[in-house]
Amino acid sequence: MFNLHSCYVKELDSSWRMDRTVTTHDLLIFITSGKLIYWVDNEKIPLQQGDILYIPEGSLRSGAALEYHQRYATVFSSTGADQGLLPILDKKKSFKMKIQNSAYFKLRFSQLTHHWQMKGPYLDTTCYAILLEMLSMINSDLDHRELGTRKLKLVTDIKNYIHNHHQESIKLQDLSDYSGKTPNYISCLFKQVTGFTPIEYLHDVRISVAKDLMLSKSITVREIAEQTGFCDQAYFHRVFKKVTGYSPTDFLNEKYG
């Protein structure tokens, strides 16, 4: 169970300063108004309304107000068993974020502060339950944010694969085998991020390369089709016209025209 050491809400004016100090326990701060700056292990972290800052035990921190601000804060320790419940506690790394449901999060922080100050019955159990819920909300939002990053990386990896292998025969199943994701998942995600299906993007890359070859080298359309991964010249003609709006012959006539 978490060991809660302190929980409070404070209103501080623009003169507030805090000298560099060692964070003796885990610290969670929620800014409900105003602006300030924290330095955590020499990293500058600007904070404003709606921001959450988590500072793990052992970090060096200091701070300064930019204007009047209000904050909720709780100082707590987590045991090894607690750390296994949530990845953020296991990582022991500071971070800043905005919680999605900030109004509800503020309400829970307010209730946590109230119970801590009242020192009523079942204090430890009640505070543990509220703090665990708050940390779970934070971890859930972080997971969603990291998932977005992973999706973008997957799309970037697929685009790089297409650029590096556009001269070869590439099917959706090849991209599935490369990425370890299902063809349907890849197709939907790629379309969501880029506006193209993977095959449409492949065609766009191939036609772009084909146009460069037409402009820079004196080679036949058949040779260009082969060098850009198309199975035959007729298919190359169809895709070229679909992508550009005109045929390879029209493009060449305009080049030399």
XYZ file of N, CA and C in Angstrom:
771
model
N 0.836 -1.202 0.000
C 0.000 0.000 0.000
C 0.868 1.248 0.000
N 0.443 2.289 -0.751
C 1.181 3.544 -0.753
C 1.275 4.124 0.658
N 2.394 4.745 0.940
C 2.555 5.470 2.198
C 2.435 6.951 1.881
N 1.319 7.564 2.248
C 1.069 8.974 1.956
C 1.734 9.841 3.019
N 2.619 10.747 2.601
C 3.348 11.602 3.533
C 2.733 12.997 3.648
N 2.119 13.474 2.571
C 1.538 14.819 2.588
C 0.590 14.976 1.417
N -0.403 15.837 1.593
C -1.341 16.149 0.519
C -1.914 17.527 0.792
N -1.857 18.428 -0.189
C -2.274 19.797 0.074
C -2.665 20.519 -1.218
N -3.353 21.633 -1.053
C -3.615 22.569 -2.130
C -3.079 23.917 -1.684
N -2.339 24.597 -2.576
C -1.730 25.868 -2.221
C -1.978 26.896 -3.314
N -2.101 28.150 -2.887
C -2.148 29.287 -3.802
C -0.897 30.120 -3.543
N -0.080 30.305 -4.581
C 1.221 30.960 -4.438
C 1.329 32.116 -5.426
N 1.884 33.237 -4.978
C 1.982 34.404 -5.865
C 3.268 34.356 -6.683
N 3.502 35.418 -7.459
C 4.614 35.427 -8.410
C 5.985 35.488 -7.742
N 6.027 35.698 -6.427
C 7.309 35.754 -5.728
C 7.796 34.372 -5.279
N 6.986 33.346 -5.503
C 7.370 32.013 -5.010
C 8.627 31.501 -5.694
N 9.550 31.001 -4.893
C 10.783 30.387 -5.380
C 11.094 29.176 -4.524
N 11.714 28.188 -5.113
C 12.178 27.030 -4.356
C 13.583 26.690 -4.801
N 14.511 26.694 -3.850
C 15.891 26.365 -4.163
C 16.021 24.884 -4.493
N 17.105 24.544 -5.139
C 17.343 23.162 -5.555
C 17.377 22.242 -4.332
N 16.616 21.163 -4.423
C 16.530 20.233 -3.303
C 16.326 18.814 -3.818
N 16.661 17.855 -2.996
C 16.462 16.451 -3.358
C 15.029 16.052 -3.021
N 14.366 15.411 -3.947
C 13.007 14.928 -3.724
C 13.086 13.627 -2.931
N 12.663 13.679 -1.684
C 12.843 12.532 -0.789
C 11.816 11.430 -1.011
N 10.659 11.776 -1.575
C 9.625 10.792 -1.892
C 9.019 11.153 -3.248
N 8.215 10.264 -3.807
C 7.531 10.567 -5.066
C 6.600 11.763 -4.868
N 6.569 12.628 -5.874
C 5.786 13.864 -5.791
C 4.899 13.991 -7.029
N 3.616 14.239 -6.814
C 2.662 14.451 -7.898
C 2.046 15.833 -7.733
N 2.149 16.655 -8.786
C 1.662 18.033 -8.744
C 0.652 18.228 -9.869
N -0.439 18.929 -9.567
C -1.471 19.250 -10.553
C -1.727 20.750 -10.494
N -1.473 21.451 -11.622
C -1.632 22.907 -11.681
C -3.053 23.232 -12.124
N -3.781 23.979 -11.286
C -5.179 24.304 -11.603
C -5.358 25.743 -12.082
N -4.316 26.577 -11.924
C -4.358 27.934 -12.485
C -2.938 28.498 -12.468
N -2.693 29.507 -13.341
C -1.413 30.195 -13.345
C -0.309 29.471 -14.087
N 0.912 30.046 -13.962
C 2.074 29.513 -14.665
C 3.293 29.529 -13.745
N 4.147 28.536 -13.928
C 5.396 28.456 -13.179
C 6.383 27.590 -13.943
N 7.593 27.481 -13.425
C 8.629 26.660 -14.041
C 9.239 25.767 -12.974
N 9.429 24.509 -13.327
C 10.198 23.594 -12.503
C 11.459 23.187 -13.264
N 12.500 22.896 -12.503
C 13.683 22.262 -13.062
C 13.826 20.924 -12.351
N 13.825 19.848 -13.119
C 13.965 18.508 -12.556
C 15.190 17.862 -13.189
N 16.196 17.609 -12.358
C 17.468 17.057 -12.847
C 17.978 17.873 -14.029
N 17.948 19.204 -13.865
C 18.452 20.189 -14.844
C 17.595 20.318 -16.100
N 16.464 19.643 -16.164
C 15.540 19.815 -17.289
C 14.508 20.878 -16.931
N 14.381 21.872 -17.810
C 13.419 22.949 -17.588
C 12.030 22.489 -18.002
N 11.051 22.630 -17.095
C 9.692 22.155 -17.358
C 8.695 23.272 -17.072
N 8.221 23.988 -18.092
C 7.196 25.009 -17.879
C 5.845 24.358 -17.585
N 5.110 24.925 -16.638
C 3.828 24.369 -16.227
C 2.751 25.437 -16.260
N 1.542 25.031 -16.603
C 0.399 25.927 -16.586
C -0.856 25.141 -16.270
N -1.975 25.839 -16.259
C -3.247 25.222 -15.880
C -3.494 23.926 -16.656
N -3.828 22.880 -15.915
C -4.128 21.591 -16.536
C -2.959 20.638 -16.607
N -1.743 21.110 -16.288
C -0.566 20.260 -16.372
C -0.393 19.419 -15.112
N 0.087 18.202 -15.317
C 0.473 17.309 -14.231
C 1.976 17.099 -14.318
N 2.636 17.130 -13.182
C 4.069 16.850 -13.128
C 4.305 15.762 -12.092
N 4.968 14.693 -12.537
C 5.355 13.615 -11.632
C 6.868 13.656 -11.467
N 7.322 13.697 -10.210
C 8.754 13.733 -9.908
C 9.074 12.556 -8.992
N 9.874 11.608 -9.443
C 10.156 10.439 -8.622
C 11.166 10.731 -7.514
N 11.157 9.895 -6.531
C 12.093 9.985 -5.415
C 13.531 10.017 -5.914
N 14.329 10.892 -5.316
C 15.743 10.982 -5.662
C 16.072 12.041 -6.691
N 15.054 12.633 -7.337
C 15.289 13.671 -8.345
C 15.680 14.983 -7.675
N 16.515 15.781 -8.368
C 16.819 17.132 -7.923
C 15.810 18.079 -8.548
N 15.178 18.907 -7.711
C 14.163 19.811 -8.252
C 14.312 21.205 -7.657
N 13.875 22.187 -8.461
C 13.752 23.571 -8.004
C 12.620 24.194 -8.799
N 12.178 25.401 -8.410
C 11.045 25.991 -9.104
C 10.939 27.485 -8.895
N 10.155 28.115 -9.759
C 9.903 29.550 -9.659
C 8.568 29.861 -10.314
N 7.800 30.736 -9.685
C 6.512 31.149 -10.244
C 6.708 32.189 -11.330
N 5.882 32.136 -12.351
C 5.828 33.178 -13.374
C 4.685 34.140 -13.093
N 3.694 33.643 -12.365
C 2.548 34.433 -11.962
C 1.838 33.696 -10.831
N 0.797 34.295 -10.298
C -0.007 33.599 -9.285
C -0.430 32.242 -9.831
N -0.375 31.225 -8.984
C -0.851 29.925 -9.423
C -1.391 29.130 -8.246
N -2.235 28.184 -8.577
C -2.760 27.245 -7.593
C -2.337 25.845 -7.996
N -1.996 25.049 -6.994
C -1.578 23.682 -7.262
C -2.109 22.726 -6.200
N -2.373 21.517 -6.645
C -2.588 20.401 -5.733
C -1.307 19.568 -5.770
N -0.941 18.993 -4.645
C 0.255 18.161 -4.594
C 0.085 17.065 -3.562
N 0.693 15.921 -3.845
C 0.755 14.847 -2.867
C 2.135 14.224 -2.900
N 2.628 13.908 -1.722
C 3.934 13.279 -1.555
C 3.692 11.877 -1.017
N 4.239 10.867 -1.683
C 3.951 9.492 -1.286
C 5.136 8.584 -1.591
N 5.136 7.435 -0.978
C 6.112 6.386 -1.267
C 5.370 5.162 -1.770
N 6.005 4.414 -2.640
C 5.390 3.189 -3.144
C 6.320 2.020 -2.869
N 5.744 0.918 -2.480
C 6.517 -0.293 -2.213
C 6.742 -1.051 -3.513
N 7.526 -2.113 -3.442
C 7.765 -2.918 -4.634
C 6.494 -3.492 -5.205
N 5.572 -3.898 -4.323
C 4.291 -4.448 -4.790
C 3.481 -3.388 -5.524
N 3.497 -2.140 -5.009
C 2.775 -1.042 -5.667
C 3.352 -0.763 -7.047
N 4.677 -0.790 -7.149
C 5.330 -0.469 -8.412
C 4.935 -1.443 -9.500
N 4.639 -2.684 -9.134
C 4.204 -3.658 -10.123
C 2.810 -3.395 -10.649
N 2.024 -2.569 -9.942
C 0.662 -2.272 -10.367
C 0.623 -1.343 -11.571
N 1.550 -0.370 -11.612
C 1.516 0.666 -12.635
C 2.919 0.903 -13.212
N 3.053 0.925 -14.531
C 4.370 1.129 -15.148
C 5.048 2.430 -14.754
N 4.282 3.510 -14.544
C 4.923 4.796 -14.228
C 5.665 4.738 -12.904
N 5.192 3.923 -11.980
C 5.865 3.803 -10.700
C 7.116 2.943 -10.821
N 7.099 2.014 -11.753
C 8.235 1.127 -11.946
C 9.369 1.828 -12.689
N 9.014 2.749 -13.608
C 10.027 3.444 -14.414
C 10.822 4.453 -13.607
N 10.177 5.073 -12.631
C 10.829 6.093 -11.812
C 11.446 7.193 -12.682
N 10.655 7.716 -13.594
C 11.110 8.774 -14.493
C 10.122 9.926 -14.450
N 10.635 11.161 -14.331
C 9.747 12.321 -14.274
C 9.068 12.539 -15.623
N 7.874 13.115 -15.597
C 7.180 13.452 -16.836
C 6.143 14.525 -16.560
N 5.800 15.249 -17.634
C 4.729 16.233 -17.616
C 3.678 15.812 -18.627
N 2.413 16.063 -18.300
C 1.342 15.713 -19.226
C 0.088 16.489 -18.864
N -0.888 16.444 -19.753
C -2.228 16.965 -19.481
C -3.171 15.782 -19.388
N -3.933 15.716 -18.312
C -4.881 14.631 -18.131
C -6.113 14.908 -18.993
N -6.698 13.880 -19.570
C -7.842 14.085 -20.461
C -9.069 14.597 -19.704
N -9.404 13.949 -18.611
C -10.590 14.350 -17.838
C -10.121 15.167 -16.642
N -9.702 16.402 -16.906
C -9.083 17.233 -15.868
C -10.071 17.614 -14.762
N -11.344 17.814 -15.112
C -12.332 18.209 -14.101
C -12.520 17.095 -13.074
N -12.624 15.857 -13.552
C -12.790 14.732 -12.638
C -11.511 14.500 -11.839
N -10.353 14.669 -12.493
C -9.078 14.487 -11.801
C -8.933 15.506 -10.668
N -9.332 16.744 -10.940
C -9.276 17.770 -9.892
C -10.194 17.413 -8.732
N -11.377 16.896 -9.040
C -12.305 16.484 -8.000
C -11.707 15.401 -7.119
N -11.063 14.414 -7.726
C -10.456 13.334 -6.960
C -9.281 13.835 -6.124
N -8.491 14.767 -6.698
C -7.380 15.338 -5.944
C -7.908 16.128 -4.749
N -9.014 16.838 -4.961
C -9.637 17.590 -3.875
C -10.128 16.659 -2.774
N -10.721 15.536 -3.153
C -11.194 14.567 -2.174
C -10.036 13.918 -1.429
N -8.959 13.628 -2.151
C -7.774 13.081 -1.502
C -7.241 14.046 -0.449
N -7.154 15.331 -0.818
C -6.675 16.362 0.113
C -7.597 16.481 1.318
N -8.897 16.438 1.067
C -9.875 16.543 2.154
C -9.713 15.399 3.155
N -9.645 14.180 2.654
C -9.521 13.027 3.544
C -8.197 13.065 4.311
N -7.139 13.508 3.640
C -5.845 13.581 4.305
C -5.871 14.600 5.449
N -6.497 15.729 5.208
C -6.521 16.779 6.231
C -7.478 16.449 7.375
N -8.570 15.741 7.087
C -9.557 15.416 8.111
C -9.085 14.282 9.028
N -8.212 13.435 8.555
C -7.673 12.322 9.349
C -8.795 11.472 9.954
N -9.809 11.192 9.108
C -10.956 10.440 9.600
C -10.718 8.946 9.620
N -11.770 8.186 9.896
C -11.666 6.727 9.917
C -11.244 6.177 8.547
N -10.545 5.093 8.560
C -10.108 4.410 7.333
C -9.289 5.329 6.423
N -8.523 6.214 7.042
C -7.749 7.199 6.281
C -6.842 6.537 5.248
N -6.044 5.585 5.702
C -5.064 4.968 4.803
C -5.742 4.266 3.631
N -6.802 3.533 3.919
C -7.494 2.793 2.857
C -8.154 3.743 1.867
N -8.815 4.770 2.367
C -9.496 5.725 1.495
C -8.499 6.473 0.617
N -7.440 6.971 1.228
C -6.438 7.721 0.465
C -5.741 6.827 -0.555
N -5.478 5.585 -0.178
C -4.855 4.639 -1.102
C -5.738 4.423 -2.324
N -7.034 4.239 -2.081
C -7.963 3.979 -3.189
C -8.038 5.174 -4.140
N -8.103 6.378 -3.581
C -8.202 7.576 -4.428
C -6.908 7.801 -5.199
N -5.771 7.692 -4.515
C -4.488 7.909 -5.181
C -4.246 6.857 -6.267
N -4.604 5.623 -5.993
C -4.437 4.570 -6.998
C -5.283 4.856 -8.233
N -6.507 5.344 -8.011
C -7.364 5.708 -9.150
C -6.737 6.842 -9.962
N -6.224 7.864 -9.277
C -5.606 8.993 -9.964
C -4.390 8.551 -10.782
N -3.543 7.726 -10.183
C -2.356 7.242 -10.889
C -2.741 6.336 -12.050
N -3.831 5.591 -11.894
C -4.322 4.747 -12.988
C -4.804 5.594 -14.157
N -5.484 6.710 -13.855
C -5.916 7.628 -14.908
C -4.722 8.175 -15.670
N -3.690 8.571 -14.931
C -2.477 9.100 -15.555
C -1.829 8.049 -16.438
N -1.692 6.834 -15.906
C -1.044 5.773 -16.675
C -1.833 5.422 -17.932
N -3.157 5.425 -17.822
C -3.993 5.139 -18.982
C -3.802 6.176 -20.079
N -3.762 7.451 -19.681
C -3.547 8.516 -20.668
C -2.163 8.414 -21.305
N -1.161 8.073 -20.506
C 0.191 7.899 -21.039
C 0.237 6.734 -22.023
N -0.464 5.652 -21.713
C -0.506 4.510 -22.617
C -1.098 4.902 -23.966
N -2.180 5.701 -23.936
C -2.800 6.142 -25.185
C -1.854 7.038 -25.979
N -1.124 7.895 -25.270
C -0.184 8.784 -25.951
C 0.960 7.992 -26.581
N 1.482 6.999 -25.864
C 2.555 6.169 -26.397
C 2.066 5.318 -27.553
N 0.793 4.883 -27.476
C 0.223 4.110 -28.570
C 0.194 4.932 -29.840
N -0.156 6.216 -29.731
C -0.143 7.096 -30.895
C 1.242 7.204 -31.492
N 2.264 7.286 -30.647
C 3.646 7.357 -31.121
C 4.031 6.067 -31.823
N 3.637 4.938 -31.252
C 3.964 3.651 -31.864
C 3.288 3.485 -33.227
N 2.060 3.992 -33.331
C 1.370 3.895 -34.619
C 2.092 4.708 -35.690
N 2.509 5.916 -35.321
C 3.232 6.755 -36.282
C 4.551 6.110 -36.691
N 5.230 5.475 -35.732
C 6.489 4.805 -36.045
C 6.249 3.635 -36.986
N 5.163 2.904 -36.768
C 4.847 1.778 -37.646
C 4.607 2.254 -39.070
N 3.850 3.334 -39.228
C 3.594 3.877 -40.566
C 4.899 4.352 -41.205
N 5.755 5.020 -40.431
C 7.043 5.479 -40.957
C 7.900 4.299 -41.399
N 7.899 3.226 -40.616
C 8.669 2.034 -40.982
C 8.153 1.424 -42.284
N 6.846 1.390 -42.450
C 6.263 0.832 -43.669
C 6.598 1.717 -44.874
N 6.527 3.031 -44.680
C 6.889 3.946 -45.776
C 8.350 3.752 -46.180
N 9.227 3.604 -45.194
C 10.648 3.380 -45.498
C 10.847 2.063 -46.235
N 10.100 1.053 -45.819
C 10.182 -0.246 -46.501
C 9.770 -0.105 -47.960
N 8.696 0.620 -48.189
C 8.225 0.827 -49.569
C 9.266 1.576 -50.392
N 9.856 2.623 -49.828
C 10.879 3.390 -50.558
C 12.093 2.515 -50.886
N 12.448 1.638 -49.959
C 13.647 0.819 -50.164
C 13.410 -0.389 -51.061
N 12.143 -0.773 -51.253
C 11.837 -1.986 -52.015
C 10.857 -1.742 -53.155
N 10.701 -0.480 -53.579
C 9.681 -0.188 -54.596
C 9.967 -0.854 -55.938
N 11.228 -1.246 -56.164
C 11.557 -1.910 -57.431
C 11.135 -3.378 -57.430
N 10.798 -3.889 -56.255
C 10.412 -5.287 -56.128
C 8.887 -5.413 -56.140
N 8.440 -6.638 -56.237
C 7.001 -6.902 -56.129
C 6.604 -6.801 -54.657
N 5.717 -5.856 -54.342
C 5.272 -5.665 -52.957
C 3.764 -5.844 -52.894
N 3.341 -6.743 -52.056
C 1.913 -6.955 -51.802
C 1.613 -6.598 -50.348
N 0.342 -6.433 -50.050
C -0.057 -6.089 -48.689
C 0.426 -7.149 -47.701
N 0.430 -8.396 -48.135
C 0.886 -9.479 -47.254
C 2.368 -9.332 -46.931
N 3.152 -8.804 -47.877
C 4.579 -8.571 -47.619
C 4.757 -7.544 -46.497
N 3.937 -6.489 -46.524
C 3.997 -5.470 -45.476
C 3.530 -6.048 -44.144
N 2.567 -6.969 -44.204
C 2.091 -7.629 -43.001
C 3.191 -8.488 -42.390
N 3.877 -9.242 -43.231
C 4.970 -10.090 -42.754
C 6.099 -9.240 -42.174
N 6.365 -8.109 -42.801
C 7.449 -7.223 -42.350
C 7.136 -6.600 -40.991
N 5.896 -6.184 -40.801
C 5.537 -5.432 -39.597
C 5.001 -6.302 -38.462
N 4.567 -7.516 -38.791
C 3.972 -8.366 -37.767
C 2.529 -8.011 -37.453
N 1.908 -7.187 -38.284
C 0.499 -6.804 -38.108
C -0.339 -7.394 -39.231
N -1.642 -7.490 -39.015
C -2.510 -8.065 -40.037
C -2.632 -7.111 -41.225
N -2.880 -7.637 -42.417
C -3.060 -6.763 -43.587
C -4.148 -5.717 -43.389
N -5.263 -6.116 -42.771
C -6.366 -5.175 -42.563
C -5.957 -4.058 -41.615
N -5.232 -4.395 -40.535
C -4.776 -3.380 -39.578
C -3.833 -2.387 -40.259
N -2.885 -2.894 -41.038
C -1.933 -2.030 -41.735
C -2.654 -1.102 -42.695
N -3.573 -1.647 -43.468
C -4.285 -0.850 -44.463
C -5.090 0.270 -43.808
N -5.815 -0.062 -42.736
C -6.643 0.948 -42.048
C -5.778 2.013 -41.381
N -4.717 1.583 -40.684
C -3.849 2.529 -39.987
C -3.131 3.440 -40.973
N -2.596 2.877 -42.041
C -1.862 3.661 -43.033
C -2.768 4.709 -43.674
N -3.990 4.317 -43.983
C -4.969 5.239 -44.561
C -5.315 6.347 -43.569
N -5.461 5.983 -42.305
C -5.803 6.954 -41.267
C -4.716 8.008 -41.116
N -3.450 7.596 -41.187
C -2.329 8.505 -40.945
C -1.948 9.301 -42.192
N -1.927 8.649 -43.357
C -1.401 9.298 -44.572
C -2.473 9.761 -45.552
N -3.673 9.172 -45.458
C -4.706 9.473 -46.442
C -4.645 8.556 -47.651
N -3.651 7.681 -47.707
C -3.489 6.710 -48.792
C -3.516 5.303 -48.222
N -3.913 4.345 -49.043
C -3.672 2.950 -48.684
C -2.194 2.663 -48.962
N -1.640 1.593 -48.393
C -0.232 1.280 -48.676
C 0.036 1.081 -50.158
N -0.881 0.458 -50.882
C -0.668 0.221 -52.310
C -0.745 1.536 -53.091
N -1.657 2.427 -52.711
C -1.712 3.745 -53.356
C -0.407 4.508 -53.111
N 0.119 4.405 -51.907
C 1.393 5.070 -51.599
C 2.524 4.450 -52.414
N 2.529 3.135 -52.536
C 3.527 2.450 -53.355
C 3.471 2.941 -54.794
N 2.269 3.046 -55.344
C 2.115 3.540 -56.722
C 2.641 4.967 -56.845
N 2.344 5.800 -55.867
C 2.803 7.182 -55.902
C 4.327 7.256 -55.899
N 4.961 6.426 -55.060
C 6.430 6.392 -55.010
C 6.999 5.923 -56.349
N 6.426 4.860 -56.895
C 6.932 4.320 -58.164
C 6.772 5.317 -59.305
N 5.634 5.986 -59.364
C 5.414 6.947 -60.452
C 6.328 8.152 -60.293
N 6.580 8.572 -59.076
C 7.511 9.677 -58.843
C 8.906 9.312 -59.345
N 9.344 8.092 -59.048
C 10.643 7.628 -59.531
C 10.629 7.519 -61.054
N 9.538 7.030 -61.610
C 9.430 6.892 -63.066
C 9.544 8.241 -63.765
N 8.896 9.251 -63.228
C 8.965 10.592 -63.824
C 10.391 11.124 -63.780
N 11.091 10.879 -62.674
C 12.488 11.309 -62.587
C 13.347 10.612 -63.639
N 13.097 9.322 -63.853
C 13.850 8.574 -64.868
C 13.563 9.112 -66.267
N 12.304 9.439 -66.512
C 11.941 9.985 -67.823
C 12.634 11.317 -68.085
N 12.788 12.107 -67.059
C 13.381 13.435 -67.217
C 14.902 13.407 -67.275
N 15.492 12.364 -66.710
C 16.952 12.368 -66.591
C 17.667 11.356 -67.466
N 16.948 10.348 -67.966
C 17.606 9.305 -68.747
C 16.855 9.026 -70.038
N 17.597 8.639 -71.046
C 16.997 8.288 -72.338
C 16.787 6.776 -72.375
N 15.765 6.320 -71.707
C 15.422 4.905 -71.703
C 13.961 4.750 -72.079
N 13.607 3.565 -72.493
C 12.254 3.329 -72.978
C 11.270 3.233 -71.816
N 10.006 3.382 -72.180
C 8.951 3.252 -71.170
C 8.943 1.836 -70.606
N 9.224 0.867 -71.417
C 9.270 -0.532 -70.957
C 10.349 -0.700 -69.891
N 11.518 -0.125 -70.140
C 12.618 -0.231 -69.175
C 12.274 0.484 -67.866
N 11.607 1.622 -67.985
C 11.192 2.367 -66.785
C 10.199 1.555 -65.976
N 9.261 0.905 -66.654
C 8.280 0.072 -65.972
C 8.968 -1.039 -65.200
N 9.964 -1.650 -65.821
C 10.694 -2.734 -65.160
C 11.486 -2.221 -63.962
N 12.104 -1.056 -64.088
C 12.946 -0.514 -63.017
C 12.145 0.016 -61.828
N 10.874 0.249 -62.043
C 10.039 0.768 -60.949
C 9.101 -0.287 -60.365
N 9.326 -1.561 -60.724
C 8.623 -2.642 -60.056
C 7.288 -3.026 -60.641
N 6.915 -2.503 -61.795
C 5.639 -2.874 -62.404
C 5.808 -4.185 -63.176
N 4.770 -5.011 -63.133
C 4.881 -6.343 -63.725
C 4.870 -6.305 -65.251
N 4.197 -5.311 -65.823
C 4.203 -5.186 -67.282
C 3.953 -3.735 -67.676
N 4.220 -3.421 -68.944
C 4.126 -2.049 -69.435
C 2.690 -1.532 -69.419
N 1.733 -2.408 -69.727
C 0.335 -1.977 -69.766
C -0.134 -1.561 -68.369
N 0.268 -2.322 -67.362
C -0.106 -1.985 -65.985
C 0.538 -0.664 -65.575
N 1.789 -0.475 -65.986
C 2.475 0.787 -65.713
C 1.725 1.961 -66.336
N 1.267 1.814 -67.567
C 0.507 2.870 -68.238
C -0.756 3.216 -67.445
N -1.493 2.193 -66.996
C -2.748 2.425 -66.278
C -2.501 3.180 -64.969
N -1.514 2.747 -64.224
C -1.231 3.388 -62.930
C -0.703 4.800 -63.139
N 0.171 4.975 -64.137
C 0.732 6.296 -64.411
C -0.382 7.298 -64.713
N -1.347 6.890 -65.535
C -2.434 7.800 -65.888
C -3.344 8.061 -64.696
N -3.561 7.024 -63.882
C -4.418 7.193 -62.714
C -3.803 8.171 -61.718
N -2.477 8.105 -61.539
C -1.794 8.949 -60.559
C -1.597 10.367 -61.069
N -1.197 10.509 -62.337
C -0.812 11.819 -62.867
C -1.901 12.507 -63.681
N -2.830 11.712 -64.231
C -3.869 12.294 -65.078
C -3.543 12.259 -66.550
N -2.348 11.795 -66.893
C -1.974 11.677 -68.306
C -1.088 10.460 -68.480
N -0.922 10.034 -69.728
C -0.180 8.813 -70.027
C 1.318 9.075 -70.036
N 2.158 8.031 -69.935
C 3.608 8.212 -70.059
C 4.013 8.845 -71.387
N 3.309 8.475 -72.445
C 3.626 9.047 -73.755
C 3.365 10.547 -73.783
N 2.222 10.964 -73.223
C 1.908 12.397 -73.152
C 2.950 13.134 -72.317
N 3.397 12.515 -71.230
C 4.408 13.118 -70.369
C 5.712 13.306 -71.138
N 6.115 12.274 -71.898
C 7.347 12.359 -72.685
C 7.218 13.379 -73.807
N 6.057 13.428 -74.463
C 5.853 14.409 -75.539
C 5.962 15.828 -75.000
N 5.440 16.047 -73.795
C 5.543 17.363 -73.186
C 6.992 17.695 -72.825
N 7.748 16.658 -72.437
C 9.160 16.850 -72.083
C 9.951 17.311 -73.292
N 9.713 16.653 -74.416
C 10.502 16.977 -75.610
C 9.805 17.958 -76.538
N 8.550 18.302 -76.191
C 7.754 19.092 -77.079
C 8.101 20.492 -77.277
